[in-house]
mmCIF file of C-alpha atoms and ligand atoms in Angstrom:
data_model
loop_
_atom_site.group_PDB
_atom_site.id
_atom_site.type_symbol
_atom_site.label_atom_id
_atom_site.label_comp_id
_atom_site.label_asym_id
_atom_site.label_seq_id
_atom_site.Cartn_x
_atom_site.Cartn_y
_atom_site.Cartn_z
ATOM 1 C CA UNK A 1 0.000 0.000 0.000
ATOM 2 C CA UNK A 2 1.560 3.712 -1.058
ATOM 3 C CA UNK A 3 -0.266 6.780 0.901
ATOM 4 C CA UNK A 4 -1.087 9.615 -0.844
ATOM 5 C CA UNK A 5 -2.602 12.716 -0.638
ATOM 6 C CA UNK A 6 -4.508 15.165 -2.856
ATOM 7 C CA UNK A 7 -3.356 18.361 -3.573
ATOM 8 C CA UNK A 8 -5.062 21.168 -5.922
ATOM 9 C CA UNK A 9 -1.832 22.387 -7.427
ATOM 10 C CA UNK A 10 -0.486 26.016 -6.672
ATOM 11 C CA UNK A 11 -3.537 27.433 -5.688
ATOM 12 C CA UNK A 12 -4.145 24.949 -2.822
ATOM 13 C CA UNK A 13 -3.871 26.397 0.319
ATOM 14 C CA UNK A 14 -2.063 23.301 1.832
ATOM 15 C CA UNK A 15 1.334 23.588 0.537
ATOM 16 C CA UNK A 16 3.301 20.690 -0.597
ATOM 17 C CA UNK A 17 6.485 20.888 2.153
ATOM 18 C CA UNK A 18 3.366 20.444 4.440
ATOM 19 C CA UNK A 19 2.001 17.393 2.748
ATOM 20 C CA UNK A 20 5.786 16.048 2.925
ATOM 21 C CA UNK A 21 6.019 16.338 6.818
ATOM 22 C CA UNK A 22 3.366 14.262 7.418
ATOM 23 C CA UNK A 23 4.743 11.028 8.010
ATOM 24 C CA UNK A 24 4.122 8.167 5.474
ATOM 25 C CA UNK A 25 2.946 9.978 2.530
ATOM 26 C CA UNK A 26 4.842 8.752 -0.082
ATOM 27 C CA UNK A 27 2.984 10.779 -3.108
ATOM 28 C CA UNK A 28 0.746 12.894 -4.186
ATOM 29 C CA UNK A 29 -2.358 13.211 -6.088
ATOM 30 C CA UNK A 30 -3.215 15.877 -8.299
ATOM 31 C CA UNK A 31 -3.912 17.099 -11.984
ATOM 32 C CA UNK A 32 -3.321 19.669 -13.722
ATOM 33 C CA UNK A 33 -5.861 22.579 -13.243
ATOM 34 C CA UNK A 34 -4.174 24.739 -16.317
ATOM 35 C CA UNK A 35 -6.773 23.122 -19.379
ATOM 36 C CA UNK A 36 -9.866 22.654 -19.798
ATOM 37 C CA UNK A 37 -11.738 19.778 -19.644
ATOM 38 C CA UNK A 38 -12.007 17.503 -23.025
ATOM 39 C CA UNK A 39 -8.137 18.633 -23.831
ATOM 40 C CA UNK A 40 -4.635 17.627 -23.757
ATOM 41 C CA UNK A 41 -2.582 18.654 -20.796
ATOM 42 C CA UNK A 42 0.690 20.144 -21.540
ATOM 43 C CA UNK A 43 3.679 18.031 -21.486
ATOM 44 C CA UNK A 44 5.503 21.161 -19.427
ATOM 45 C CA UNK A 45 2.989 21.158 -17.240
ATOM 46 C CA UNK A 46 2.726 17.496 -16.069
ATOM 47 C CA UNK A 47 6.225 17.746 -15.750
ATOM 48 C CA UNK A 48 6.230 20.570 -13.350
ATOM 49 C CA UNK A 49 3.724 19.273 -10.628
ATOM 50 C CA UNK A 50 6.289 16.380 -10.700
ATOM 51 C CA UNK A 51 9.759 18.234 -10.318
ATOM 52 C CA UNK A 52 7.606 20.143 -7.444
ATOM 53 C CA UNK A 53 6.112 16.882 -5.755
ATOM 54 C CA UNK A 54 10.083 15.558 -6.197
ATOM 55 C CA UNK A 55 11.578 18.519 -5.091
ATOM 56 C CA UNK A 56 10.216 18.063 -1.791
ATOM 57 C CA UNK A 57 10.630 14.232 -2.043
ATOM 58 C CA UNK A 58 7.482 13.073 -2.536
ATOM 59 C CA UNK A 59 6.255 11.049 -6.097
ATOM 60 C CA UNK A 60 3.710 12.195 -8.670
ATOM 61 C CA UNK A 61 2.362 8.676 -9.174
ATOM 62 C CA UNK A 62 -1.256 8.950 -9.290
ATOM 63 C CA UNK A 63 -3.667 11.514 -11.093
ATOM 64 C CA UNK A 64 -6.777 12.689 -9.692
ATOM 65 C CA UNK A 65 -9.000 13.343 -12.176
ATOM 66 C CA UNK A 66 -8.889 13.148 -15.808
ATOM 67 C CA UNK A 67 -12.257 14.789 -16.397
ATOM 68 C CA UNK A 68 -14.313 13.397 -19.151
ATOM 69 C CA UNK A 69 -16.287 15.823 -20.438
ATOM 70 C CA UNK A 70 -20.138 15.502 -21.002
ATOM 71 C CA UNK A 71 -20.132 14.464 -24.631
ATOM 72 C CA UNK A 72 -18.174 11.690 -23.796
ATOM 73 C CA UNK A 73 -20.787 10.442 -21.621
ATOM 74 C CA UNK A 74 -24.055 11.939 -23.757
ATOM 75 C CA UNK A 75 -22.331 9.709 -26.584
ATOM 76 C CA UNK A 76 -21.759 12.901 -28.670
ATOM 77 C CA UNK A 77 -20.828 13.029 -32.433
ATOM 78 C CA UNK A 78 -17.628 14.424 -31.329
ATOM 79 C CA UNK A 79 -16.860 11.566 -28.610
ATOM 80 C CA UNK A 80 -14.362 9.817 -30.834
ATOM 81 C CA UNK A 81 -11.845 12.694 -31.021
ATOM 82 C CA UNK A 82 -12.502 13.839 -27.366
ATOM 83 C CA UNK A 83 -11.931 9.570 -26.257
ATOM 84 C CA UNK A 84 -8.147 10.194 -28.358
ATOM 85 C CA UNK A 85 -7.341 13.573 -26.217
ATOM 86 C CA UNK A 86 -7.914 11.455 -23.127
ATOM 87 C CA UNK A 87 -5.957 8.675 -24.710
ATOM 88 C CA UNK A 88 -3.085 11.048 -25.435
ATOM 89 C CA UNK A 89 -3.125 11.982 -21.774
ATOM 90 C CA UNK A 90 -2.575 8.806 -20.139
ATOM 91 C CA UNK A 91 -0.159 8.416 -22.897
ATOM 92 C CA UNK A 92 1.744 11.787 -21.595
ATOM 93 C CA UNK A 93 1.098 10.717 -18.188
ATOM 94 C CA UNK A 94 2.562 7.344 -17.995
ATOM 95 C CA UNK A 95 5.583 9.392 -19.962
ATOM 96 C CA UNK A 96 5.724 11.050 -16.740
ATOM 97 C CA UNK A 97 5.639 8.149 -14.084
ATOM 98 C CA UNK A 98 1.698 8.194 -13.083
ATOM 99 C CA UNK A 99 0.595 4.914 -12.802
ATOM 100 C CA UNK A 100 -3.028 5.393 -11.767
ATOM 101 C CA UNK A 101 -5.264 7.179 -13.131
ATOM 102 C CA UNK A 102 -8.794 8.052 -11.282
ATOM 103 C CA UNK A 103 -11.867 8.883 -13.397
ATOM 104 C CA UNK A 104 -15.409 9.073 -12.886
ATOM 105 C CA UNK A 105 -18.397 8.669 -15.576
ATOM 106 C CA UNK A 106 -21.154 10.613 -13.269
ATOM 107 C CA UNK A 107 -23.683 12.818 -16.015
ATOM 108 C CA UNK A 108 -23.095 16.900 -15.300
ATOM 109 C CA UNK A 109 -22.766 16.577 -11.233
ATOM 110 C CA UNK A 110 -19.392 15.128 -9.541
ATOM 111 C CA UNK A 111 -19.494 14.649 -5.624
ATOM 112 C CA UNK A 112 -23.461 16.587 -4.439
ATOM 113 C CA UNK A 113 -23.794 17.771 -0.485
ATOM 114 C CA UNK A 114 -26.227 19.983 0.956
ATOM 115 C CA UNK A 115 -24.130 21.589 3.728
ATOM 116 C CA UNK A 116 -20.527 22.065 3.822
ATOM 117 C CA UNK A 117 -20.060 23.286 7.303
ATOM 118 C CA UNK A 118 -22.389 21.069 9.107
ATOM 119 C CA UNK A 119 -21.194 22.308 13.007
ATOM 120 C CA UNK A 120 -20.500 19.156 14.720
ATOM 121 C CA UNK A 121 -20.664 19.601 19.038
ATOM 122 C CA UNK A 122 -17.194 19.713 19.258
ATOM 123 C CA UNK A 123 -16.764 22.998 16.980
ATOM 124 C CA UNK A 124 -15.555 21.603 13.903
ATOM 125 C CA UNK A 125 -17.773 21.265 10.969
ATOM 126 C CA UNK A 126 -17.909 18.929 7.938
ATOM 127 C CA UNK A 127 -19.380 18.147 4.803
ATOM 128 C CA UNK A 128 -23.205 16.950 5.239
ATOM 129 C CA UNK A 129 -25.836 15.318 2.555
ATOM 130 C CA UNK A 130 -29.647 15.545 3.176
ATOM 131 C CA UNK A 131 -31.862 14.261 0.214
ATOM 132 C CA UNK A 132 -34.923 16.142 1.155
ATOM 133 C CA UNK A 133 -32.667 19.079 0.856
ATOM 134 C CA UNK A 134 -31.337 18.479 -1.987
ATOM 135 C CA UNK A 135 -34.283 17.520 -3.969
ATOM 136 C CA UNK A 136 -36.292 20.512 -3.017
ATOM 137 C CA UNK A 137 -33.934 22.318 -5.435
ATOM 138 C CA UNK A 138 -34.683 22.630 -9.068
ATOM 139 C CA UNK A 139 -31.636 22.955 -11.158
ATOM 140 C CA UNK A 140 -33.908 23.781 -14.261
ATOM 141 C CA UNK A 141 -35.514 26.402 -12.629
ATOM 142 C CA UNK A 142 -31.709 27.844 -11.956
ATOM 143 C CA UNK A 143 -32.288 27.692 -7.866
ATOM 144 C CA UNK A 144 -29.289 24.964 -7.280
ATOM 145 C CA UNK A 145 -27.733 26.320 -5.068
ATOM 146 C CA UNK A 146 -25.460 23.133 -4.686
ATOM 147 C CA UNK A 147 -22.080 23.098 -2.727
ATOM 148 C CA UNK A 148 -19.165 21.139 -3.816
ATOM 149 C CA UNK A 149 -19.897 20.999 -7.519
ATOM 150 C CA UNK A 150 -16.642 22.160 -9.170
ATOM 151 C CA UNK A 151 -18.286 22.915 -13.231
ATOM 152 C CA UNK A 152 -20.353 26.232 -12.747
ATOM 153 C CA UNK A 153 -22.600 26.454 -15.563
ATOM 154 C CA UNK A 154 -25.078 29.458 -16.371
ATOM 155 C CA UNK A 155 -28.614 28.803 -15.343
ATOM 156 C CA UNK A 156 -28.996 28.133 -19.518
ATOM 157 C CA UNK A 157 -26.000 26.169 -19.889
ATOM 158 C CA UNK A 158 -27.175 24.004 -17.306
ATOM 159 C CA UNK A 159 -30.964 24.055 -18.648
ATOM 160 C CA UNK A 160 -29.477 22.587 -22.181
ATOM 161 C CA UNK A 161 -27.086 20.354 -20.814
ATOM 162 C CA UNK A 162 -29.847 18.467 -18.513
ATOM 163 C CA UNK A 163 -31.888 18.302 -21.564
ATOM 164 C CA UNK A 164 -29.376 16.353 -23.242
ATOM 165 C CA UNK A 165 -29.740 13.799 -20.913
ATOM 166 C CA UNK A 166 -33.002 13.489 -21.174
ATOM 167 C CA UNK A 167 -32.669 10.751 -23.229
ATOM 168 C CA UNK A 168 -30.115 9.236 -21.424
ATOM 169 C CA UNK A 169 -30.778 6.588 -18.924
ATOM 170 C CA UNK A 170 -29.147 4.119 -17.594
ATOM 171 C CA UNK A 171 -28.643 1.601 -20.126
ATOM 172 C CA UNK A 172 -27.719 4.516 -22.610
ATOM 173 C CA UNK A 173 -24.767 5.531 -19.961
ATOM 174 C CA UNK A 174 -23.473 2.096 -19.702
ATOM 175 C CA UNK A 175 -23.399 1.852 -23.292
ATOM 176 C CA UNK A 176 -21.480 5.211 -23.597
ATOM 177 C CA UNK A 177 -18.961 4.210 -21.145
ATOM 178 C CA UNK A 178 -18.607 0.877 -22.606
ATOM 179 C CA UNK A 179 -17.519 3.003 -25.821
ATOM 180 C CA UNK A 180 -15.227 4.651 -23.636
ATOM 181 C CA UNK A 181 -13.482 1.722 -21.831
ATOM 182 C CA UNK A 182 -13.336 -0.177 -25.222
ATOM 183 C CA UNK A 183 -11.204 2.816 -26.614
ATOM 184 C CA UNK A 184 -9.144 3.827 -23.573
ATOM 185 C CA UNK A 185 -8.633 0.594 -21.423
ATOM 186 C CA UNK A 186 -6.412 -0.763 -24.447
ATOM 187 C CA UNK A 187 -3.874 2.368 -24.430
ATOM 188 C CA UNK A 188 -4.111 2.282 -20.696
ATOM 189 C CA UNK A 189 -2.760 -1.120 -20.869
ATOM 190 C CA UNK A 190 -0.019 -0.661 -23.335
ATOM 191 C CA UNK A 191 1.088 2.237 -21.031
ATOM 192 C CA UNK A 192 0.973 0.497 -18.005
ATOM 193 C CA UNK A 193 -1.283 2.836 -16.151
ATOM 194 C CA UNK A 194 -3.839 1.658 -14.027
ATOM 195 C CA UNK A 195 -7.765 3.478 -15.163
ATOM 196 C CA UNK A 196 -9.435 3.742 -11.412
ATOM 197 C CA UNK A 197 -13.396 4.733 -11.998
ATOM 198 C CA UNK A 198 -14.627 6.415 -9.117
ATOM 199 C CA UNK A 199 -17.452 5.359 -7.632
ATOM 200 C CA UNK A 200 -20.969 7.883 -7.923
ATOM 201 C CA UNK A 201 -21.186 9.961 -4.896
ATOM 202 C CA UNK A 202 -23.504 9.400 -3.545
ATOM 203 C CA UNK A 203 -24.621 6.369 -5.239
ATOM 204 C CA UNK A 204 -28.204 7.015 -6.545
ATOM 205 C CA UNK A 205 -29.513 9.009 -9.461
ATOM 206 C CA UNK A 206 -30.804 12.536 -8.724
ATOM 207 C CA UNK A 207 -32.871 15.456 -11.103
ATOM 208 C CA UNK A 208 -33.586 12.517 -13.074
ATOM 209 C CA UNK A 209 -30.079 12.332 -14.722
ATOM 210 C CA UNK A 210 -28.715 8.442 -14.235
ATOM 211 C CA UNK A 211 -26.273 7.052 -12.151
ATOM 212 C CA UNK A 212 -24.623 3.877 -12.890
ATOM 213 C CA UNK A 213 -21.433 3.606 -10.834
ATOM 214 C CA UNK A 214 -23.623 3.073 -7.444
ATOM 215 C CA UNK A 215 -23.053 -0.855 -6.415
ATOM 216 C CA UNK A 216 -21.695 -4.484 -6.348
ATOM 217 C CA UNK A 217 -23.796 -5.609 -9.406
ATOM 218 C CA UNK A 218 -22.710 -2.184 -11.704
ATOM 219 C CA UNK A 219 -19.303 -2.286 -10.550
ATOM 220 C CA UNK A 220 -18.667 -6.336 -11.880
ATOM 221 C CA UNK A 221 -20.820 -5.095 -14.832
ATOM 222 C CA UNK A 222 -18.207 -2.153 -15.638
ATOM 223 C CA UNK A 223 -15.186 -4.020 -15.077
ATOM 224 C CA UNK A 224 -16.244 -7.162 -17.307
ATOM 225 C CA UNK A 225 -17.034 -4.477 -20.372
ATOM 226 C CA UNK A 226 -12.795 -4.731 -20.921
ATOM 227 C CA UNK A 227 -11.632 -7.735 -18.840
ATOM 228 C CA UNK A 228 -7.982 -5.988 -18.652
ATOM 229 C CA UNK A 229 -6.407 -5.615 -15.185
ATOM 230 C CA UNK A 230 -5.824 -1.561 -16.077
ATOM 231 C CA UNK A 231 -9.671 -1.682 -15.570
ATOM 232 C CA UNK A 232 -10.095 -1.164 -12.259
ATOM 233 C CA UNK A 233 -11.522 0.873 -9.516
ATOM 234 C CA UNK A 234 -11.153 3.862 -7.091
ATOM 235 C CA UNK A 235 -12.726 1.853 -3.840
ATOM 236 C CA UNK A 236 -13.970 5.230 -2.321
ATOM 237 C CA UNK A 237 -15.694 3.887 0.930
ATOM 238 C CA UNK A 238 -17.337 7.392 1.745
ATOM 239 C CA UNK A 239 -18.793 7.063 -1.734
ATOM 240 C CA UNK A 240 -20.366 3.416 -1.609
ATOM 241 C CA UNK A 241 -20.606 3.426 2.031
ATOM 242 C CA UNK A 242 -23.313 6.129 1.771
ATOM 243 C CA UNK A 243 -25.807 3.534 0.482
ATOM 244 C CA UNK A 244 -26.010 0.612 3.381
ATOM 245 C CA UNK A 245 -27.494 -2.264 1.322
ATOM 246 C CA UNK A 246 -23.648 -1.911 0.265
ATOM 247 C CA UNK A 247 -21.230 -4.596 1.984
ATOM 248 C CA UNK A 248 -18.351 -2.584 1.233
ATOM 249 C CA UNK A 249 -16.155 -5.676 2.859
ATOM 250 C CA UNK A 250 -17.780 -8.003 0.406
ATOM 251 C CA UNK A 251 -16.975 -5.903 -1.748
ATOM 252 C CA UNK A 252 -13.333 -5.599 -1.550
ATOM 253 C CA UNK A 253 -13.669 -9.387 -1.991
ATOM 254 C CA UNK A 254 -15.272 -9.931 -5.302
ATOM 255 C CA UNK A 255 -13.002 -6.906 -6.813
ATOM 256 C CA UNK A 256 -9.862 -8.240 -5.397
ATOM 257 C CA UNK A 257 -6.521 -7.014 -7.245
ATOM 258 C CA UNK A 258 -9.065 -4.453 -9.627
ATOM 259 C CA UNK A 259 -9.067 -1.927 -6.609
ATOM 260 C CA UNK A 260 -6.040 0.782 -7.964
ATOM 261 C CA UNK A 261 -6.746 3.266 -5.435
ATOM 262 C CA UNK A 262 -8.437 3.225 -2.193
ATOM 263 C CA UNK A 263 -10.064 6.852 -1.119
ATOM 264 C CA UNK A 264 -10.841 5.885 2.957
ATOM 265 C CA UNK A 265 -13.030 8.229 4.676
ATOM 266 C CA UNK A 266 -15.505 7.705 7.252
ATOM 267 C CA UNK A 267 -19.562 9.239 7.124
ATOM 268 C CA UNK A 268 -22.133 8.815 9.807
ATOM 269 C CA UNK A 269 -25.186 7.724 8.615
ATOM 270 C CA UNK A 270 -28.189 9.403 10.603
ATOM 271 C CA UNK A 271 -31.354 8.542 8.097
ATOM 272 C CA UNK A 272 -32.537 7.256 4.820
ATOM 273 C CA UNK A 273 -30.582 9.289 2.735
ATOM 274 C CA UNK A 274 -29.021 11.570 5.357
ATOM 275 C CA UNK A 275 -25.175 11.463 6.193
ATOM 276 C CA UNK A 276 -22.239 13.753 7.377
ATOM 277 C CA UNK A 277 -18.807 13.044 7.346
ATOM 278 C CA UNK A 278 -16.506 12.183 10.194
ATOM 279 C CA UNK A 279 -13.505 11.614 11.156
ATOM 280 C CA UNK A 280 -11.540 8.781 10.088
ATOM 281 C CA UNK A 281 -11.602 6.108 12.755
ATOM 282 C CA UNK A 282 -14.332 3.631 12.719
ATOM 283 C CA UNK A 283 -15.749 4.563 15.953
ATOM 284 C CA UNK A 284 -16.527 7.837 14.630
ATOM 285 C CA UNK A 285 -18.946 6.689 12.218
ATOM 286 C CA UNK A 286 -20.821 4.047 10.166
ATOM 287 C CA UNK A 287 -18.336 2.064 8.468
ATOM 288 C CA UNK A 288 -16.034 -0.133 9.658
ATOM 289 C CA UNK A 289 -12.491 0.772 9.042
ATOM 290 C CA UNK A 290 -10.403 -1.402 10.088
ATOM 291 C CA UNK A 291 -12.614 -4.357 9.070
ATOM 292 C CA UNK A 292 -12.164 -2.329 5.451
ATOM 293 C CA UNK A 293 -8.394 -1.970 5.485
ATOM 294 C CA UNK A 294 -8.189 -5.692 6.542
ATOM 295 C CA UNK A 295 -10.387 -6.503 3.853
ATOM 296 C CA UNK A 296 -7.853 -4.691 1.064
ATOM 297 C CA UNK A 297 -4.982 -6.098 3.204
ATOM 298 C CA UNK A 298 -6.217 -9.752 2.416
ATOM 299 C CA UNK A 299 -6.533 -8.841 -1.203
ATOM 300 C CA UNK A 300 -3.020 -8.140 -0.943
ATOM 301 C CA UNK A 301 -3.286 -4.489 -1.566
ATOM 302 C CA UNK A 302 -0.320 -3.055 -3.373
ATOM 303 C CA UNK A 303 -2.418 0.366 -4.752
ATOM 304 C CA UNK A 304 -1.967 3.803 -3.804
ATOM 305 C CA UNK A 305 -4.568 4.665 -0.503
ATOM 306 C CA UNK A 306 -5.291 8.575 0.418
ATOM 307 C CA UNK A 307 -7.226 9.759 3.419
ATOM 308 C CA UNK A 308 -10.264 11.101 1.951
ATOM 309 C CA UNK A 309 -12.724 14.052 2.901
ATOM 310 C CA UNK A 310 -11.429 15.810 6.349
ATOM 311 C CA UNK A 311 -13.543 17.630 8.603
ATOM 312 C CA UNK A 312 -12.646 21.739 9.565
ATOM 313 C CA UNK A 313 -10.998 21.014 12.691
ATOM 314 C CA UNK A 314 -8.619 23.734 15.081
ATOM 315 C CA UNK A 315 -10.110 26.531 13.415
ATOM 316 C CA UNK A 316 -8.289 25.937 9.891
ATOM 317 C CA UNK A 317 -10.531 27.292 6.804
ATOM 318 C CA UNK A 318 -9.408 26.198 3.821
ATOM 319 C CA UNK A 319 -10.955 24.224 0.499
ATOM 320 C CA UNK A 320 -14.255 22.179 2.174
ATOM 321 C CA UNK A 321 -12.902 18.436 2.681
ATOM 322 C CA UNK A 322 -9.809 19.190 2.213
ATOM 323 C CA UNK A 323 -7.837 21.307 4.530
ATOM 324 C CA UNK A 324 -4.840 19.811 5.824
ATOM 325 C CA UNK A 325 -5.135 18.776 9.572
ATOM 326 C CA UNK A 326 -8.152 16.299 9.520
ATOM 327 C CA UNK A 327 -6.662 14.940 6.585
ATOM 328 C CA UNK A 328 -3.198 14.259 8.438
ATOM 329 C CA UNK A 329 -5.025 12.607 10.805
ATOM 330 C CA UNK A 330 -6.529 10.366 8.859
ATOM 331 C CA UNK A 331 -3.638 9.817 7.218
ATOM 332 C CA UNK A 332 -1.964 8.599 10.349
ATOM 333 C CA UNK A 333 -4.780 6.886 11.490
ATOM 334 C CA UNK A 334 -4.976 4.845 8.018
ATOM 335 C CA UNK A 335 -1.354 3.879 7.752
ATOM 336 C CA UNK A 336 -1.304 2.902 12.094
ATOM 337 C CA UNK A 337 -3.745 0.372 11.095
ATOM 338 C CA UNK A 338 -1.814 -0.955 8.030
ATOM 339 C CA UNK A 339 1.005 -1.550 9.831
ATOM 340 C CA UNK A 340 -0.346 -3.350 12.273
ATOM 341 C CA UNK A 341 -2.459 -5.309 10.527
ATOM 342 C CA UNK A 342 0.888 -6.015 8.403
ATOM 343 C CA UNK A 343 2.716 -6.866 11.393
ATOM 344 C CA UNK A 344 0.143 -9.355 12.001
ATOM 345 C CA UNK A 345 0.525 -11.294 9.294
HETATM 346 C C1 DNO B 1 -14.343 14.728 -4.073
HETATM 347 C C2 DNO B 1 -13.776 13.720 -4.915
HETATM 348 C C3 DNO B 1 -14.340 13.699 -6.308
HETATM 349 C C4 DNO B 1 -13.422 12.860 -7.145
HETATM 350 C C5 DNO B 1 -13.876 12.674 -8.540
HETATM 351 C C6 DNO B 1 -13.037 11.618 -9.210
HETATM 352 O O1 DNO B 1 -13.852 15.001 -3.050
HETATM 353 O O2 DNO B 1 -13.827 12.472 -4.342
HETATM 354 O O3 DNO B 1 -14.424 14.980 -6.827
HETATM 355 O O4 DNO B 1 -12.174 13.441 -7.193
HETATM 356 O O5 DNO B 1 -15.190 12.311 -8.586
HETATM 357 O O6 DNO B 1 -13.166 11.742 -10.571
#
């Protein structure tokens, strides 16, 4: 197992000499923030996030994300040439020495909450999800006022994009990213780079758009499209864990050696459809996890792990999720357990 940790580039607040002084962080993950989505990153500029990361002797071994844009997933007339930019980037990448690659195929929407500073009783706050919330917006009617979505779209913008998908369900998606992996798992391979899908989050369709990456049965379904051990998976247990007809331990069991990447964060779930995120250790909140690194453990693990979502803790403000103390902890936290669980063995 290599720990990692994300970092947003030069406009992150958390700077990387901080990232290298917490112990056991061996590198990071990142992207580069310079292009826009659909094109090819710039050879200069993959190199430079590495001669930073390296500088301060940490590795640039794993990127975090390779968008695909929304005509990739609509199944667009120009999918084809966007599918060989994203080909030409893991092509660049692996150039570079990343090895993993995390992805996800989720229509318009990446990673939805309803709160980011949910106040917790001991003064720190964290990120919080409330369906009822969350569905009494109407992102047609322009009055999404949704935190954590990265893409900012015009109230139009979004209006034409979400009827785009109308036709989209999800048999249409799974088709469209069956396009995709059949294009991109095969360079991926020659490259050596490891393709990590991350999971939906959370797992369930929402505004009527389709969600596909959500459980056990879809996941199996995804990775048998290209049966090519670069098809794998970002095992984000904050993610999958949100849903708990989800045996994430099962889980880890039927993927096995397709798990690339391991994103381990803890949520508390308080209702159908209601979490908030916690702090790492299992006894914080509804997932078990140490019963999940001892699952990955047994699967001989040999991926990249990073602590996942941290709460606001100590006063720090900073990007929601991920400031740098909660995630430091977590870090420590996740790697204690590894090695004992190593040890053990
Ligand atoms: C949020 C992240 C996601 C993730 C992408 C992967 O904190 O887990 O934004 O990076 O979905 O493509």
């Amino acid at each position: 197992m290599k720990m990692s940790f994300r970092h947003y580039g030069k406009s992150d607040p958390v700077t990387l000499e901080q990232i290298s002084q917490i112990p056991a962080v061996y590198s990071i993950v990142s992207a580069c923030y310079d292009t826009p989505p659909g094109e090819v990153w710039k050879r200069e500029s993959i190199q430079e996030i590495k001669n930073d990361a390296n500088r301060r002797g940490l590795a640039f071994e794993v990127v975090e994300s390779v968008p695909v844009p929304e005509d990739i997933k609509l199944g667009a007339k120009n999918s084809p040439q966007l599918i060989d930019n994203f080909c030409e980037n893991i092509r660049r990448l692996s150039q570079a020495g990343v090895r993993c690659i995390c992805y996800n195929f989720m229509p318009v929407f990446d990673w939805l909450r309803s709160e980011l500073e949910r106040p917790m009783p001991d003064g720190s706050n964290s990120l919080a999800y409330d369906e009822k919330t969350v569905l009494s917006m109407d992102p047609r009617k322009g009055d999404l006022a949704l935190p954590g979505w990265d893409q900012s779209y015009t109230k139009d913008q979004l209006g034409q994009l979400l009827k785009k998908y109308e036709d989209i369900d999800e048999e249409k998606l799974f088709s469209n990213l069956g396009y995709f992996l059949e294009a991109v798992i095969p360079v991926a391979h020659e490259c050596k780079v490891n393709m990590a899908i991350h999971p939906d989050d959370p797992p369930w369709g929402m505004f009527g758009l389709p969600r596909i990456i959500t459980n056990e049965k879809n996941l199996s379904r995804m990775l048998k499209i290209v049966d090519l051990p670069e098809n794998g998976l970002t095992f984000c247990t904050g993610s999958l864990g949100a849903n708990p007809d989800n045996d994430l331990i099962s889980m880890i069991h039927s993927f096995g050696d397709r798990i690339h990447f391991a994103h381990v964060r803890n949520i508390k779930i308080t209702g159908n459809r209601q979490f908030h995120e916690t702090a790492h250790p299992t006894a914080c909140g509804s997932l078990d996890i140490y019963g999940i690194l001892k699952a990955l453990h047994e699967e001989k693990f040999d991926g990249y792990m990073r602590p996942d979502h941290g709460r606001m803790i100590w006063g720090e403000k900073g990007r929601y999720g991920y400031g740098l103390y909660d995630r430091a902890l977590g870090a420590m936290y996740l790697s204690g357990l590894w090695e004992a669980i190593d040890k053990q063995n």
